[in-house]
C-alpha cells in the first residue's frame, strides 16, 4: 500500500513539475516589438555632405541592426539627416533591402516635382522633413505650401526638427496641416508649451534624442501623454550624431517606467504603426 501511495505521489509530482514547466514556457512572453520612429543610416557609398562644419562617420545598416535587433526593434522609419541633403539614392537603395516593415522620411528641394514625390511614395517614403534646427531656411508659408502639396500627391506628413519655442508664432498655421510630427520632443523646456498646443491640434511628438534635448524628459512624457495618449512615438535617434550622449538601451526602459505598460506600448509601437503604415 505504501509503495502504491509513493508511486502515485511520484506520478502526480512529475505531472505537476511538467505542468509547471509548460506554464513557465508560456509565461515567457515574446519580447514586445518596438517601432523605431527616428534613426539614420550613413552609408558613404551614397552622397554625404558637410553641414555646419560637421561630416558624420559611417553608420551602416549592418551596424544599426547589430545594435537594435537585440532590443526588439522590428520596424521603423529611416530619416534623412542634414548630411543627406536632398539625395534620394540611399533611400532608393536602402528601403528595398529592409523590407515592407520599414519606411522612409526624406528631404526635398522646394521645387521637387509631383512625379518625384509619387515615385518615392511608391517605395514607402511616408513623410517630408524640414530641418530648421540645422539651417534650412523656409518661411512658414513655404513650409505649409510644400507640406500640403506633398500630402496631396504622396500622402506624406510633415516632420519638423526645430526648437519648438521658435515655432510659437506659427502654431496656428502649422496646426492646419493634415499631419505634423515634431522631432526630439521639441528640443527645449521653453518649447514644451508650444508642443502641448500642437498636440491639442493632433501633432505627433517623437520621443527621441534624450541625449540632445534640454528638458526634463520624464516630465515632458507625462505632460504630453496626459494631453493625448496617441501623440508619443519612440525612436532611437541612432547613431545620435552630434548628441551630448548617444542613445542607450536604458532610454527604452525610461519610457516604460514613466508611462506604464499601456501608454508605453502605444509610444513604442502602435502610435507609430498607425501613422507610418508599414506592412507588419
XYZ file of C-alpha atoms in Angstrom:
280
model
C 0.000 0.000 0.000
C 2.799 2.376 0.979
C 4.537 1.578 -2.270
C 1.418 2.416 -4.323
C 0.901 5.681 -2.439
C 4.516 6.675 -3.015
C 4.196 5.771 -6.692
C 1.060 7.910 -7.024
C 2.862 10.804 -5.305
C 5.742 10.392 -7.693
C 3.456 10.380 -10.752
C 1.451 13.379 -9.511
C 4.656 15.207 -8.619
C 6.144 14.536 -12.015
C 2.960 15.703 -13.689
C 2.880 18.834 -11.603
C 6.528 19.520 -12.427
C 5.817 19.054 -16.130
C 2.816 21.352 -15.825
C 4.924 23.984 -14.120
C 7.485 23.690 -16.902
C 4.808 24.280 -19.512
C 3.385 27.195 -17.552
C 6.868 28.626 -17.267
C 7.363 28.404 -21.033
C 4.021 30.012 -21.665
C 4.753 32.831 -19.229
C 7.964 33.737 -21.042
C 6.119 36.002 -23.424
C 7.572 37.054 -26.690
C 9.565 40.287 -26.406
C 7.347 43.265 -27.238
C 8.019 44.714 -30.670
C 9.317 48.262 -30.957
C 8.943 50.680 -33.858
C 11.966 52.970 -34.214
C 10.415 56.215 -35.426
C 13.735 58.030 -35.868
C 17.055 56.600 -36.992
C 19.691 57.384 -39.599
C 21.775 55.161 -41.838
C 25.013 56.791 -43.007
C 26.383 54.839 -45.949
C 29.363 56.502 -47.614
C 28.577 54.763 -50.923
C 25.924 57.454 -51.327
C 26.272 61.254 -51.125
C 27.020 62.641 -47.652
C 27.545 66.381 -47.294
C 29.159 68.573 -44.665
C 26.729 70.645 -42.582
C 27.763 73.452 -40.246
C 31.328 72.156 -40.268
C 30.318 68.572 -39.468
C 30.532 65.412 -41.552
C 29.272 62.294 -39.770
C 31.128 58.984 -39.572
C 29.734 55.946 -41.332
C 26.869 54.064 -39.673
C 25.831 51.174 -41.878
C 22.679 49.114 -41.980
C 24.625 46.176 -40.508
C 25.781 48.322 -37.574
C 22.245 49.572 -36.985
C 20.813 46.059 -36.979
C 23.509 44.774 -34.625
C 22.535 47.405 -32.046
C 18.759 47.304 -32.376
C 17.648 43.759 -33.114
C 18.513 42.583 -29.566
C 16.220 45.339 -28.242
C 13.145 44.035 -30.063
C 13.135 46.703 -32.779
C 11.475 45.094 -35.780
C 10.177 48.055 -37.763
C 10.904 51.737 -38.158
C 11.445 54.928 -40.102
C 14.776 55.801 -41.727
C 15.130 59.587 -41.595
C 17.208 61.793 -43.892
C 19.578 63.974 -41.868
C 21.064 67.341 -42.737
C 24.115 65.448 -44.025
C 21.981 63.669 -46.650
C 20.887 66.925 -48.249
C 18.212 66.194 -50.839
C 19.797 62.951 -52.034
C 17.305 60.138 -52.619
C 19.676 57.464 -53.908
C 20.394 55.997 -50.472
C 16.694 55.607 -49.631
C 16.001 54.061 -53.034
C 18.741 51.512 -52.337
C 18.074 51.010 -48.627
C 14.313 50.619 -48.288
C 14.020 47.594 -50.621
C 16.799 45.903 -48.604
C 14.997 46.482 -45.328
C 11.625 45.226 -46.453
C 7.999 46.340 -46.007
C 8.249 46.833 -42.240
C 10.432 49.906 -42.842
C 9.592 53.323 -44.255
C 11.492 56.472 -45.141
C 11.319 60.158 -44.215
C 13.071 62.330 -46.759
C 14.135 65.880 -47.533
C 13.446 67.513 -50.892
C 14.023 70.818 -52.587
C 11.074 73.245 -52.689
C 10.727 72.709 -56.438
C 10.551 68.903 -56.241
C 8.228 67.529 -58.899
C 4.975 65.765 -58.158
C 6.350 62.809 -60.126
C 9.331 62.507 -57.755
C 7.070 62.634 -54.691
C 4.841 59.922 -56.155
C 7.851 57.781 -57.083
C 9.288 57.996 -53.573
C 5.885 57.257 -52.049
C 5.807 54.041 -54.073
C 8.875 52.740 -52.190
C 7.329 53.575 -48.799
C 8.624 57.061 -48.186
C 5.966 58.358 -45.807
C 6.966 61.864 -44.816
C 8.811 65.085 -45.577
C 11.314 66.550 -43.135
C 12.004 70.238 -42.574
C 15.315 70.515 -40.708
C 15.046 74.053 -39.371
C 17.388 73.327 -36.450
C 20.305 72.541 -38.768
C 19.968 75.521 -41.036
C 17.199 75.003 -43.589
C 15.591 78.384 -44.101
C 11.994 78.338 -45.271
C 9.228 80.759 -44.484
C 6.363 79.094 -42.650
C 4.173 79.822 -45.678
C 6.632 77.938 -47.885
C 6.714 75.010 -45.453
C 2.921 74.879 -45.378
C 2.654 75.063 -49.170
C 5.175 72.270 -49.790
C 3.791 70.132 -46.965
C 0.268 70.400 -48.329
C 1.413 69.513 -51.845
C 3.397 66.518 -50.568
C 0.351 65.308 -48.656
C -1.915 65.673 -51.681
C 0.469 63.866 -54.034
C 2.101 61.277 -51.781
C 0.086 61.215 -48.537
C 3.224 62.482 -46.810
C 3.004 64.079 -43.396
C 5.403 66.872 -42.357
C 8.190 66.337 -39.800
C 9.836 69.391 -38.275
C 13.177 69.483 -36.472
C 13.297 72.767 -34.562
C 13.456 74.290 -31.135
C 9.711 74.337 -30.571
C 9.972 77.685 -28.786
C 10.764 79.247 -32.183
C 7.530 77.816 -33.586
C 5.297 79.681 -31.129
C 4.259 82.458 -33.583
C 3.354 79.823 -36.182
C 1.232 77.354 -34.222
C -1.997 78.404 -35.926
C -0.623 77.826 -39.441
C 1.175 74.585 -38.586
C -1.906 73.231 -36.835
C -3.835 73.408 -40.091
C -1.525 70.930 -41.832
C -3.048 67.468 -42.415
C -0.475 65.905 -40.073
C 2.606 67.252 -38.349
C 5.341 65.470 -36.391
C 7.841 67.239 -34.121
C 11.308 65.711 -33.710
C 13.048 65.206 -30.348
C 10.131 66.482 -28.227
C 10.791 69.998 -29.497
C 14.306 70.121 -28.001
C 13.852 72.558 -25.078
C 11.887 73.106 -21.896
C 10.913 76.533 -23.241
C 9.310 74.843 -26.240
C 7.153 72.459 -24.216
C 4.078 74.753 -24.032
C 4.213 75.026 -27.826
C 4.435 71.242 -28.105
C 1.337 70.875 -25.952
C -0.556 73.373 -28.132
C 0.434 71.413 -31.242
C -0.576 68.132 -29.578
C -4.024 69.631 -28.998
C -4.328 70.041 -32.762
C -3.280 66.441 -33.492
C 0.518 66.649 -33.745
C 2.656 63.574 -33.081
C 5.763 64.007 -30.941
C 8.910 61.909 -31.290
C 10.278 60.553 -28.021
C 13.845 60.693 -29.276
C 17.235 62.203 -28.629
C 17.291 62.116 -24.825
C 20.996 62.924 -25.040
C 20.498 66.032 -27.156
C 17.468 67.735 -25.605
C 17.481 70.409 -22.915
C 14.453 69.427 -20.852
C 13.137 67.197 -18.091
C 12.331 64.151 -20.222
C 10.092 62.248 -17.736
C 8.064 65.404 -17.071
C 7.656 66.012 -20.813
C 6.497 62.431 -21.369
C 3.926 62.735 -18.604
C 2.558 66.058 -19.834
C 2.329 65.046 -23.494
C 0.748 61.650 -22.819
C -1.764 63.256 -20.469
C -2.720 65.677 -23.234
C -3.065 62.909 -25.851
C -2.046 59.271 -25.240
C -1.773 58.755 -29.003
C 0.783 61.527 -29.556
C 4.107 59.978 -28.494
C 6.315 57.877 -30.800
C 9.624 56.433 -29.637
C 12.823 56.490 -31.711
C 16.434 55.577 -31.014
C 17.965 58.578 -32.816
C 20.842 56.264 -33.774
C 23.660 56.919 -34.401
C 22.960 60.048 -32.330
C 25.140 62.351 -34.420
C 26.259 65.464 -32.520
C 24.278 64.492 -29.409
C 25.799 65.149 -25.977
C 25.352 61.453 -25.311
C 24.224 58.695 -27.696
C 21.119 56.554 -27.383
C 21.195 53.956 -24.621
C 19.014 50.872 -24.203
C 18.018 52.306 -20.809
C 16.106 55.030 -22.685
C 13.508 52.416 -23.645
C 13.110 51.375 -20.015
C 12.703 55.016 -19.015
C 9.726 55.277 -21.391
C 8.211 52.130 -19.875
C 8.802 53.273 -16.308
C 7.276 56.720 -16.833
C 4.296 55.742 -18.986
C 3.402 52.305 -17.643
C 2.514 49.257 -19.749
C -0.483 50.541 -21.726
C 0.768 54.002 -22.664
C 4.329 52.804 -23.291
C 3.054 50.170 -25.741
C 1.403 52.987 -27.664
C 4.563 55.081 -27.620
C 6.853 52.179 -28.521
C 4.641 50.614 -31.184
C 1.018 51.297 -32.032
C 1.027 55.107 -32.310
C 3.786 54.975 -34.924
C 2.285 51.996 -36.766
C -0.884 53.992 -37.281
C 0.979 56.975 -38.707
C 3.768 55.373 -40.765
C 1.699 52.466 -42.125
C 4.421 49.835 -42.543
C 3.396 46.371 -43.669
C 3.723 44.356 -40.433
